[in-house]
Coordinates of C-alpha atoms in Angstrom, one line a residue:
X1 CA 64.5 94.7 99.0
X2 CA 65.0 92.9 95.0
X3 CA 67.2 94.7 93.0
X4 CA 66.8 95.5 89.6
X5 CA 69.0 96.5 86.9
X6 CA 70.5 100.1 86.4
X7 CA 73.8 99.5 83.8
X8 CA 73.1 100.4 79.8
X9 CA 75.3 101.6 77.2
X10 CA 73.9 105.7 78.1
X11 CA 74.5 104.8 81.7
X12 CA 78.4 103.4 81.4
X13 CA 79.4 106.3 78.9
X14 CA 78.0 108.5 81.1
X15 CA 80.3 107.8 84.2
X16 CA 83.3 107.1 81.9
X17 CA 82.0 110.6 81.0
X18 CA 82.1 112.2 84.6
X19 CA 84.9 109.8 86.0
X20 CA 87.3 111.4 83.4
X21 CA 86.3 114.8 84.5
X22 CA 86.3 114.6 87.9
X23 CA 89.6 113.8 86.8
X24 CA 90.9 116.4 85.4
X25 CA 89.7 118.7 88.4
X26 CA 90.2 116.6 91.8
X27 CA 93.1 115.6 90.4
X28 CA 94.5 119.0 90.5
X29 CA 92.5 120.0 93.8
X30 CA 93.5 117.6 96.1
X31 CA 97.5 119.0 95.1
X32 CA 96.0 122.7 95.9
X33 CA 93.6 121.4 98.5
X34 CA 95.0 118.9 100.5
X35 CA 92.0 117.3 101.0
X36 CA 89.7 116.0 98.0
X37 CA 85.5 115.5 99.2
X38 CA 84.4 112.3 98.0
X39 CA 82.9 113.5 95.0
X40 CA 78.9 111.6 95.6
X41 CA 76.8 114.4 95.3
X42 CA 78.5 115.3 92.7
X43 CA 78.2 112.5 90.6
X44 CA 73.8 112.1 91.4
X45 CA 72.8 115.2 90.3
X46 CA 75.3 115.4 87.1
X47 CA 74.7 111.7 86.0
X48 CA 70.8 112.2 86.2
X49 CA 69.8 116.1 84.6
X50 CA 72.3 114.2 81.6
X51 CA 70.3 110.9 81.9
X52 CA 66.9 113.6 81.5
X53 CA 68.6 115.5 78.6
X54 CA 69.4 111.6 76.8
X55 CA 66.4 110.2 77.2
X56 CA 63.8 113.9 76.8
X57 CA 61.0 112.1 77.6
X58 CA 59.6 109.7 80.5
X59 CA 61.3 109.2 84.4
X60 CA 64.6 108.0 84.7
X61 CA 65.7 104.5 86.0
X62 CA 66.3 106.0 89.8
X63 CA 68.4 102.1 88.8
X64 CA 70.5 104.3 86.1
X65 CA 71.4 107.6 87.8
X66 CA 72.5 104.6 90.9
X67 CA 75.2 103.4 89.0
X68 CA 76.4 106.4 86.6
X69 CA 77.1 107.7 89.7
X70 CA 79.0 105.3 91.0
X71 CA 80.4 104.8 87.9
X72 CA 81.5 108.7 87.9
X73 CA 82.8 109.1 91.3
X74 CA 85.9 106.7 90.4
X75 CA 87.3 109.3 88.7
X76 CA 87.7 111.3 91.7
X77 CA 89.5 108.8 93.8
X78 CA 91.6 107.4 91.5
X79 CA 93.0 111.2 90.8
X80 CA 93.9 111.1 95.1
X81 CA 95.9 108.3 94.0
X82 CA 98.4 109.1 92.2
X83 CA 97.8 113.0 93.5
X84 CA 98.7 112.3 97.1
X85 CA 101.8 110.8 96.2
X86 CA 103.5 110.7 92.8
X87 CA 104.3 114.4 93.4
X88 CA 106.6 113.9 95.7
X89 CA 109.0 112.6 92.9
X90 CA 109.5 116.4 92.4
X91 CA 109.5 117.2 95.9
X92 CA 112.4 115.3 96.2
X93 CA 113.5 116.5 92.8
X94 CA 113.4 120.2 93.7
X95 CA 114.6 119.7 97.3
X96 CA 116.5 117.5 97.6
X97 CA 118.4 117.2 94.3
X98 CA 117.7 114.1 94.1
X99 CA 117.4 113.0 90.1
X100 CA 114.5 110.1 90.5
X101 CA 113.2 110.1 86.9
X102 CA 109.3 110.2 86.4
X103 CA 107.0 107.4 86.6
X104 CA 106.0 106.3 82.5
X105 CA 102.6 107.5 81.6
X106 CA 101.6 104.1 80.3
X107 CA 103.7 101.9 83.0
X108 CA 101.7 104.1 85.2
X109 CA 98.7 103.9 83.8
X110 CA 98.9 99.8 83.7
X111 CA 99.6 100.0 87.4
X112 CA 97.2 102.4 88.9
X113 CA 94.3 99.9 86.6
X114 CA 95.8 96.8 88.6
X115 CA 95.6 98.2 92.1
X116 CA 91.9 99.7 91.6
X117 CA 90.3 96.9 90.2
X118 CA 91.7 95.0 92.7
X119 CA 90.8 97.4 95.2
X120 CA 87.6 96.6 93.7
X121 CA 88.6 93.1 93.7
X122 CA 89.6 92.8 97.0
X123 CA 86.3 94.7 98.5
X124 CA 83.5 92.8 97.1
X125 CA 83.6 89.7 99.6
X126 CA 83.1 92.5 102.5
X127 CA 79.9 94.2 101.9
X128 CA 78.4 90.7 102.6
X129 CA 79.8 92.0 106.7
X130 CA 79.8 95.4 106.0
X131 CA 76.7 96.2 104.2
X132 CA 74.8 93.8 104.6
X133 CA 75.7 92.4 108.4
X134 CA 77.2 95.0 110.2
X135 CA 75.0 97.9 108.3
X136 CA 77.9 101.0 108.7
X137 CA 76.4 104.2 107.7
X138 CA 78.6 104.6 104.7
X139 CA 77.4 108.8 105.4
X140 CA 78.1 109.9 101.2
X141 CA 76.9 106.4 100.0
X142 CA 73.5 107.0 102.2
X143 CA 74.1 110.8 101.1
X144 CA 73.8 110.0 98.3
X145 CA 71.2 107.5 97.5
X146 CA 68.2 110.3 99.6
X147 CA 69.2 112.4 96.3
X148 CA 67.4 109.3 94.4
X149 CA 65.0 108.5 96.6
X150 CA 63.2 112.5 97.1
X151 CA 64.1 112.6 93.2
X152 CA 67.0 115.6 93.6
X153 CA 69.1 115.2 90.8
X154 CA 69.1 117.1 86.9
X155 CA 66.8 120.4 85.9
X156 CA 67.9 123.4 87.7
X157 CA 70.4 121.1 90.2
X158 CA 72.3 120.4 87.1
X159 CA 72.6 124.2 84.9
X160 CA 72.6 125.1 89.2
X161 CA 76.4 123.7 89.4
X162 CA 76.9 124.5 85.9
X163 CA 76.6 128.3 85.9
X164 CA 77.9 128.4 89.1
X165 CA 80.8 125.8 88.5
X166 CA 81.9 128.8 85.2
X167 CA 81.6 132.1 87.8
X168 CA 83.7 129.8 89.7
X169 CA 85.9 129.2 86.7
X170 CA 85.8 132.4 85.7
X171 CA 87.3 134.3 89.2
X172 CA 90.1 131.4 88.7
X173 CA 91.2 132.8 86.1
X174 CA 91.2 136.8 86.5
X175 CA 92.7 135.2 90.3
X176 CA 95.9 133.4 88.2
X177 CA 96.5 136.3 85.6
X178 CA 96.2 139.1 88.9
X179 CA 97.1 138.1 91.4
X180 CA 98.5 134.7 91.1
X181 CA 101.0 135.3 94.1
X182 CA 97.8 135.9 96.3
X183 CA 97.8 139.0 98.9
X184 CA 100.5 138.8 101.5
X185 CA 99.7 140.9 104.6
X186 CA 103.0 141.9 105.3
X187 CA 102.7 144.2 108.7
X188 CA 102.1 141.5 110.1
X189 CA 105.5 140.2 110.0
X190 CA 107.3 142.2 112.1
X191 CA 105.3 140.4 115.1
X192 CA 106.2 137.5 113.6
X193 CA 103.3 136.4 111.4
X194 CA 103.8 135.8 107.7
X195 CA 100.1 135.7 105.6
X196 CA 99.5 135.3 102.4
X197 CA 95.5 135.1 102.0
X198 CA 94.7 133.1 98.5
X199 CA 91.4 133.6 97.6
X200 CA 90.2 130.7 97.4
X201 CA 86.4 130.3 96.8
X202 CA 87.6 126.0 96.0
X203 CA 88.5 126.2 99.6
X204 CA 85.3 127.3 100.8
X205 CA 83.5 125.2 99.0
X206 CA 85.1 122.8 100.6
X207 CA 85.3 123.8 104.1
X208 CA 81.2 123.7 104.1
X209 CA 81.4 120.1 102.1
X210 CA 84.1 118.8 105.4
X211 CA 82.0 120.5 108.4
X212 CA 82.1 123.2 110.8
X213 CA 84.7 119.8 113.4
X214 CA 86.8 119.2 110.5
X215 CA 87.0 123.0 109.0
X216 CA 87.3 125.1 112.7
X217 CA 90.0 122.2 113.4
X218 CA 91.5 122.8 110.8
X219 CA 92.3 126.3 111.8
X220 CA 92.4 125.4 114.8
X221 CA 95.3 123.6 113.6
X222 CA 97.3 126.7 111.8
X223 CA 96.2 129.3 114.7
X224 CA 98.2 127.2 116.5
X225 CA 102.1 126.4 114.1
X226 CA 101.5 130.5 112.1
X227 CA 100.5 132.9 114.6
X228 CA 102.5 131.0 118.5
X229 CA 105.0 128.2 117.3
X230 CA 106.5 130.0 115.0
X231 CA 107.1 134.2 116.2
X232 CA 108.0 131.4 119.5
X233 CA 110.5 130.0 117.2
X234 CA 111.8 132.6 115.7
X235 CA 112.4 134.5 119.1
X236 CA 115.1 132.4 119.4
X237 CA 116.6 133.8 116.6
X238 CA 115.3 130.7 114.5
X239 CA 114.9 131.6 110.4
X240 CA 111.0 132.2 109.0
X241 CA 112.0 128.9 106.7
X242 CA 113.8 127.0 109.1
X243 CA 110.4 127.6 112.0
X244 CA 108.2 126.9 108.6
X245 CA 109.6 124.1 108.4
X246 CA 109.9 122.7 111.1
X247 CA 106.4 123.8 112.0
X248 CA 105.3 122.0 108.2
X249 CA 107.0 119.1 109.6
X250 CA 105.6 118.9 113.8
X251 CA 101.9 119.2 111.2
X252 CA 103.2 116.2 108.4
X253 CA 104.2 114.1 111.9
X254 CA 100.5 115.0 114.0
X255 CA 98.6 113.7 109.9
X256 CA 100.4 110.6 110.3
X257 CA 100.7 109.7 113.2
X258 CA 96.8 110.5 113.4
X259 CA 96.3 107.9 111.3
X260 CA 98.2 105.7 111.9
X261 CA 96.5 106.1 115.9
X262 CA 93.2 105.9 114.2
X263 CA 94.7 102.8 112.3
X264 CA 94.9 101.2 115.1
X265 CA 92.0 102.1 117.2
X266 CA 89.7 100.8 114.7
X267 CA 91.3 97.5 113.6
X268 CA 93.3 95.7 116.4
X269 CA 88.7 95.8 118.4
X270 CA 87.6 95.0 114.8
X271 CA 89.6 92.2 113.2
X272 CA 88.1 89.5 113.3
X273 CA 85.5 90.7 111.9
X274 CA 87.4 92.4 109.2
X275 CA 89.0 90.0 107.8
X276 CA 86.2 87.7 107.8
X277 CA 85.2 88.1 104.7
X278 CA 87.5 88.9 102.7
X279 CA 88.9 85.4 101.3
X280 CA 84.7 85.1 101.2
X281 CA 83.0 85.5 97.0
X282 CA 80.9 83.8 95.5
X283 CA 80.9 86.2 92.6
X284 CA 82.5 85.2 88.4
X285 CA 83.8 88.3 88.6
X286 CA 86.8 86.6 91.1
X287 CA 87.7 84.2 89.1
X288 CA 89.4 87.6 87.6
X289 CA 91.2 87.9 91.0
X290 CA 94.3 85.4 90.4
X291 CA 94.5 87.2 86.9
X292 CA 94.7 90.2 88.7
X293 CA 97.5 89.7 90.5
X294 CA 99.7 88.5 88.5
X295 CA 99.2 91.8 86.3
X296 CA 99.9 93.8 89.1
X297 CA 102.7 91.6 90.4
X298 CA 104.4 92.7 86.6
X299 CA 103.1 96.7 86.8
X300 CA 104.8 97.1 90.0
X301 CA 108.0 94.7 88.4
X302 CA 108.0 96.6 85.4
X303 CA 108.1 100.4 86.8
X304 CA 111.3 99.0 88.6
X305 CA 110.0 96.5 92.5
X306 CA 112.0 94.3 93.3
X307 CA 109.6 90.9 93.2
X308 CA 110.0 89.9 97.1
X309 CA 108.1 93.4 97.5
X310 CA 105.5 93.1 94.6
X311 CA 104.9 90.0 96.8
X312 CA 104.8 92.3 100.1
X313 CA 103.0 95.2 98.5
X314 CA 100.4 93.2 97.3
X315 CA 99.9 90.9 100.0
X316 CA 99.6 94.9 102.1
X317 CA 97.2 95.8 99.8
X318 CA 95.1 92.3 100.5
X319 CA 95.3 93.9 104.4
X320 CA 94.7 97.7 103.9
X321 CA 91.8 97.2 101.6
X322 CA 90.0 95.6 104.7
X323 CA 90.8 98.3 107.5
X324 CA 89.5 100.7 104.0
X325 CA 86.8 99.8 103.6
X326 CA 85.9 99.8 107.0
X327 CA 87.0 103.4 108.0
X328 CA 85.5 104.3 104.9
X329 CA 81.8 103.4 106.2
X330 CA 82.4 104.6 109.8
X331 CA 83.9 108.0 109.7
X332 CA 83.7 109.2 105.7
X333 CA 87.9 109.5 106.5
X334 CA 89.7 107.3 104.0
X335 CA 93.4 108.4 104.4
X336 CA 94.7 106.2 101.6
X337 CA 98.4 108.2 100.9
X338 CA 98.4 106.9 104.6
X339 CA 97.5 103.2 104.6
X340 CA 100.3 103.3 101.2
X341 CA 102.4 104.5 103.2
X342 CA 102.4 102.3 106.4
X343 CA 102.9 99.8 103.5
X344 CA 105.8 101.3 101.5
X345 CA 107.5 101.9 105.5
X346 CA 107.0 98.1 106.8
X347 CA 108.5 96.3 103.1
X348 CA 111.8 99.5 103.6
X349 CA 111.8 98.0 107.4
X350 CA 111.9 94.5 106.3
X351 CA 114.4 94.8 103.3
X352 CA 117.0 96.3 106.1
X353 CA 116.7 93.8 107.6
X354 CA 117.7 91.7 105.2
X355 CA 120.7 94.7 104.5
X356 CA 118.4 95.3 101.4
X357 CA 117.4 98.7 100.4
X358 CA 114.1 99.0 98.3
X359 CA 115.2 102.6 96.5
X360 CA 113.2 105.3 96.3
X361 CA 111.7 105.5 93.4
X362 CA 110.5 102.0 93.8
X363 CA 109.8 103.4 97.2
X364 CA 106.7 105.7 95.5
X365 CA 105.5 103.3 93.8
X366 CA 104.5 100.6 96.0
X367 CA 102.9 103.9 98.9
X368 CA 100.5 104.6 95.3
X369 CA 99.8 100.8 94.0
X370 CA 98.3 101.1 97.8
X371 CA 96.1 104.3 98.0
X372 CA 94.9 103.6 94.4
X373 CA 93.5 99.9 95.3
X374 CA 92.1 101.6 98.7
X375 CA 90.7 105.4 97.3
X376 CA 88.8 101.8 95.6
X377 CA 87.5 100.3 97.5
X378 CA 86.3 103.4 100.0
X379 CA 84.9 104.6 96.7
X380 CA 82.7 101.0 96.1
X381 CA 81.7 100.3 99.4
X382 CA 79.8 104.3 99.3
X383 CA 78.2 102.2 95.9
X384 CA 77.6 99.3 97.6
X385 CA 75.3 100.8 100.2
X386 CA 73.7 103.2 97.7
X387 CA 72.7 99.9 96.0
X388 CA 71.0 98.6 98.9
X389 CA 68.7 101.5 99.7
X390 CA 67.7 101.8 96.6
X391 CA 67.5 98.0 94.9
X392 CA 70.2 98.8 92.6
X393 CA 70.9 95.1 90.9
X394 CA 75.1 95.1 92.9
X395 CA 76.5 92.8 89.9
X396 CA 75.9 96.1 87.7
X397 CA 77.4 98.0 90.2
X398 CA 80.8 96.6 90.0
X399 CA 81.1 96.6 86.1
X400 CA 81.0 100.0 85.4
X401 CA 83.0 101.0 88.8
X402 CA 85.0 98.8 87.0
X403 CA 85.1 100.6 83.0
X404 CA 85.6 103.8 85.0
X405 CA 88.6 102.4 86.5
X406 CA 89.8 101.4 82.8
X407 CA 89.6 104.7 80.9
X408 CA 90.6 107.0 84.5
X409 CA 93.2 104.9 85.0
X410 CA 95.2 105.3 81.1
X411 CA 94.4 109.1 81.2
X412 CA 95.2 109.8 84.7
X413 CA 99.0 109.6 84.4
X414 CA 98.3 112.2 81.2
X415 CA 96.8 114.2 83.3
X416 CA 98.7 114.3 86.0
X417 CA 101.3 114.8 84.1
X418 CA 99.7 118.5 82.3
X419 CA 99.6 119.8 85.3
X420 CA 102.9 118.7 85.9
X421 CA 104.3 120.9 82.9
X422 CA 101.7 123.4 82.8
X423 CA 101.7 124.7 86.3
X424 CA 105.5 123.7 87.8
X425 CA 106.2 126.8 88.2
X426 CA 104.1 126.4 91.5
X427 CA 104.1 123.3 93.1
X428 CA 105.3 123.2 96.3
X429 CA 104.2 126.9 96.6
X430 CA 101.2 128.0 98.4
X431 CA 99.7 128.2 95.6
X432 CA 99.7 124.4 94.4
X433 CA 101.8 123.1 98.2
X434 CA 100.7 119.3 97.5
X435 CA 101.3 118.4 100.9
X436 CA 100.0 114.5 101.0
X437 CA 103.0 114.7 98.0
X438 CA 105.4 116.1 100.9
X439 CA 104.0 113.9 103.4
X440 CA 104.9 111.0 102.0
X441 CA 108.1 111.7 99.8
X442 CA 109.6 113.2 103.7
X443 CA 108.0 109.6 104.8
X444 CA 110.9 108.3 102.1
X445 CA 113.3 109.8 102.1
X446 CA 113.0 112.0 105.9
X447 CA 113.2 114.8 107.5
X448 CA 114.8 117.6 107.6
X449 CA 113.8 117.8 112.0
X450 CA 113.0 114.1 112.4
X451 CA 112.2 114.7 116.1
X452 CA 109.4 117.3 115.7
X453 CA 107.7 114.7 112.8
X454 CA 108.0 112.2 115.9
X455 CA 107.2 114.7 118.3
X456 CA 104.2 115.2 116.2
X457 CA 103.5 111.5 114.9
X458 CA 103.5 110.8 119.1
X459 CA 101.4 113.2 119.9
X460 CA 98.6 112.4 117.8
X461 CA 99.3 108.7 117.9
X462 CA 97.9 109.3 121.5
X463 CA 95.2 111.4 120.8
X464 CA 93.0 109.3 119.1
X465 CA 94.1 106.0 121.2
X466 CA 92.6 108.5 124.1
X467 CA 90.0 109.9 121.6
X468 CA 88.5 106.0 122.2
X469 CA 88.1 106.2 126.1
X470 CA 86.0 109.4 126.2
X471 CA 82.7 110.4 126.2
X472 CA 80.8 110.3 123.5
X473 CA 80.0 113.6 123.7
X474 CA 83.3 114.5 123.6
X475 CA 84.8 112.5 121.1
X476 CA 85.6 113.4 118.2
X477 CA 85.6 117.1 118.8
X478 CA 88.3 118.0 118.0
X479 CA 89.3 116.0 114.8
X480 CA 93.3 114.9 115.2
X481 CA 94.2 115.0 111.2
X482 CA 92.3 118.2 110.0
X483 CA 94.7 120.0 112.4
X484 CA 97.6 118.7 111.2
X485 CA 97.1 119.7 108.2
X486 CA 96.4 122.8 108.8
X487 CA 99.8 123.6 110.9
X488 CA 101.3 122.7 107.9
X489 CA 99.6 124.7 105.2
X490 CA 99.5 128.1 107.3
X491 CA 96.4 130.3 106.9
X492 CA 96.0 131.3 103.8
X493 CA 94.2 128.1 103.4
X494 CA 92.5 127.9 105.9
X495 CA 90.9 131.2 106.5
X496 CA 89.0 130.4 103.3
X497 CA 87.7 126.4 104.7
X498 CA 87.1 128.2 107.6
X499 CA 84.9 130.6 106.2
X500 CA 83.2 127.7 104.8
X501 CA 82.5 125.8 107.6
X502 CA 81.0 128.4 109.7
X503 CA 78.1 129.1 106.4
X504 CA 77.6 125.4 106.9
X505 CA 77.2 125.4 110.7
X506 CA 75.3 128.8 110.1
X507 CA 73.2 126.5 107.5
X508 CA 72.4 123.4 109.9
X509 CA 71.9 125.4 112.7
X510 CA 69.1 128.0 111.3
X511 CA 68.3 127.2 107.9
X512 CA 68.8 123.0 107.3
X513 CA 66.2 123.1 104.0
X514 CA 69.7 124.9 102.7
X515 CA 71.3 122.3 102.9
X516 CA 71.4 121.1 99.9
X517 CA 72.0 123.6 97.8
X518 CA 74.5 125.0 99.5
X519 CA 76.1 121.7 99.4
X520 CA 75.4 122.5 95.3
X521 CA 76.7 125.5 95.6
X522 CA 79.9 124.1 97.0
X523 CA 80.2 121.4 94.7
X524 CA 80.0 123.9 91.4
X525 CA 82.7 125.7 92.4
X526 CA 84.9 123.0 93.5
X527 CA 83.7 121.4 90.2
X528 CA 84.6 124.6 87.8
X529 CA 88.0 125.2 89.6
X530 CA 89.5 122.2 88.7
X531 CA 88.5 121.8 86.3
X532 CA 89.5 125.4 84.9
X533 CA 93.0 125.4 86.6
X534 CA 93.6 122.4 84.8
X535 CA 92.7 123.6 81.7
X536 CA 94.6 126.2 81.9
X537 CA 97.6 124.2 83.0
X538 CA 97.2 121.9 79.4
X539 CA 96.5 125.2 76.7
X540 CA 100.2 126.3 78.5
X541 CA 101.4 122.8 77.6
X542 CA 100.0 123.3 73.7
X543 CA 100.6 126.6 73.7
X544 CA 103.9 126.3 74.8
X545 CA 104.4 123.9 71.6
X546 CA 103.7 126.4 69.6
X547 CA 104.7 130.1 68.1
X548 CA 100.3 131.1 69.4
X549 CA 100.5 133.5 72.5
X550 CA 100.2 132.3 75.7
X551 CA 97.3 134.8 76.9
X552 CA 95.5 133.1 73.3
X553 CA 94.9 130.5 75.9
X554 CA 93.9 132.3 79.1
X555 CA 91.7 134.6 76.4
X556 CA 90.0 131.1 75.5
X557 CA 88.9 130.0 78.1
X558 CA 86.9 132.8 79.3
X559 CA 84.9 132.4 76.6
X560 CA 84.4 129.1 77.1
X561 CA 83.4 129.8 80.9
X562 CA 81.4 133.3 79.8
X563 CA 79.2 130.7 76.8
X564 CA 78.5 127.9 80.0
X565 CA 77.8 130.4 82.2
X566 CA 74.9 132.0 80.1
X567 CA 74.0 128.0 78.5
X568 CA 73.8 127.6 82.6
X569 CA 71.9 130.4 83.8
X570 CA 69.0 129.8 80.7
X571 CA 68.2 126.2 81.8
X572 CA 67.8 126.9 85.9
X573 CA 65.7 129.9 84.9
X574 CA 63.4 127.5 82.7
X575 CA 63.6 125.4 84.4
X576 CA 62.6 127.3 87.9
X577 CA 59.9 129.1 85.6
X578 CA 58.2 125.4 83.8
X579 CA 58.9 123.7 88.0

């Protein structure tokens, strides 16, 4: 298939705009939910809709939509790289009484940009092996390409996302004002079950997107931990707080053990294939590689990472990017923070063998750098797959991805800072648990119950290896990593996740033709609630520095989202009637 161009000024502007939108909403979602589904479908629909609004007449070139969506989704992955790691600094300061400094936002932006660009450059030579030769599925990229082929972008679908998102945002604001702490079922405490249910539409939407296997596995982990394990531990006169801590640390061990086990099960038999093309590329953009490597080393050093550790970090990224691209292509899963933890622990171990220390702050920077690079590389693989299926010019995808990385990287530290200041009283509570950041913090500093962590790690690691040898019909029936997240986060979040998964199962089984409509509703809910959460935090920070009552912020947001909701409904019904 011949390649056709799709890059233009307007596609770049839309990509930057949506990338920052997804950065803001996804940062909030990642901290609150502990998971972040691929934002590609959302990007395809909204990019197509915006391009049709801008063009007004005639059909929009499908390659322009493809380029715009490729850059747009970058913001969500940059958000994951930072939100899954950096808040762990706050956790150690709050829970362990440490005094780790918060990174300078400009230096963190430099680190993020260097990691993101390095992730793109190192993923480029992998296209030949993973996309052209092996034809790995890259499910999210393939799904986006299928939407583009069918022409299912923009129009009433964009309006549907807008009105659903605005409704979800209004609900989130009302929830924050009237029952932010959720609904606690105190009657269950007598039998050792502690359940606080926080109504989270975005969790239902996430459960729908994740599907029934991941959603039910998440729910099963919560059942094991909060219905059986915690009451059992409490029967031995262990306090609820200690029982919860032990169960959550066990869940963290399962999450990390699953990631490392998955790594071992997939990388070992494919080592030569994965790394055969990592040093090959004929692209002119690869001439940037020496400069980006120097900037990467410099940014790590400026953020307190020792020189030898900076070199080891960049070398580790070279390996982990290939692993992330392969794993994402086959499974649609990219445990990016666990790649960062793996490299961080290896470097810490090497320093300990030399009777030296990396330092806690420097370790966070190492994990963040690797996580961002792996996040962007995984997303780039989806973009390359979609480009091949549609016939979009490969280098246009690279151009827009590089632009989006720069824009999102500059904004990301300030988005994270806004959430840190605006939601300080909710961080590391059931409302905003930030589980991945806690996992990173525990891996660097150490866990309160190391035996429980190692037990969970061993169980999950062995489970992933055993899963490799199971018959095809049994393989992957129970997903270990989501079960560990459910064990950590509890029933309050697992119940809406399971509801979303149950809806998806029903749709897939009896009304498959409505799958896309459900997907758009889920994406709208997650985007609306995510941007409302971020916007409320931003206004809280802004108004705390003025004499204006903070209630004005929520009221102003309410008026804004009601207006957007009305406009979205009008647009939706107009498009429907025209169609």
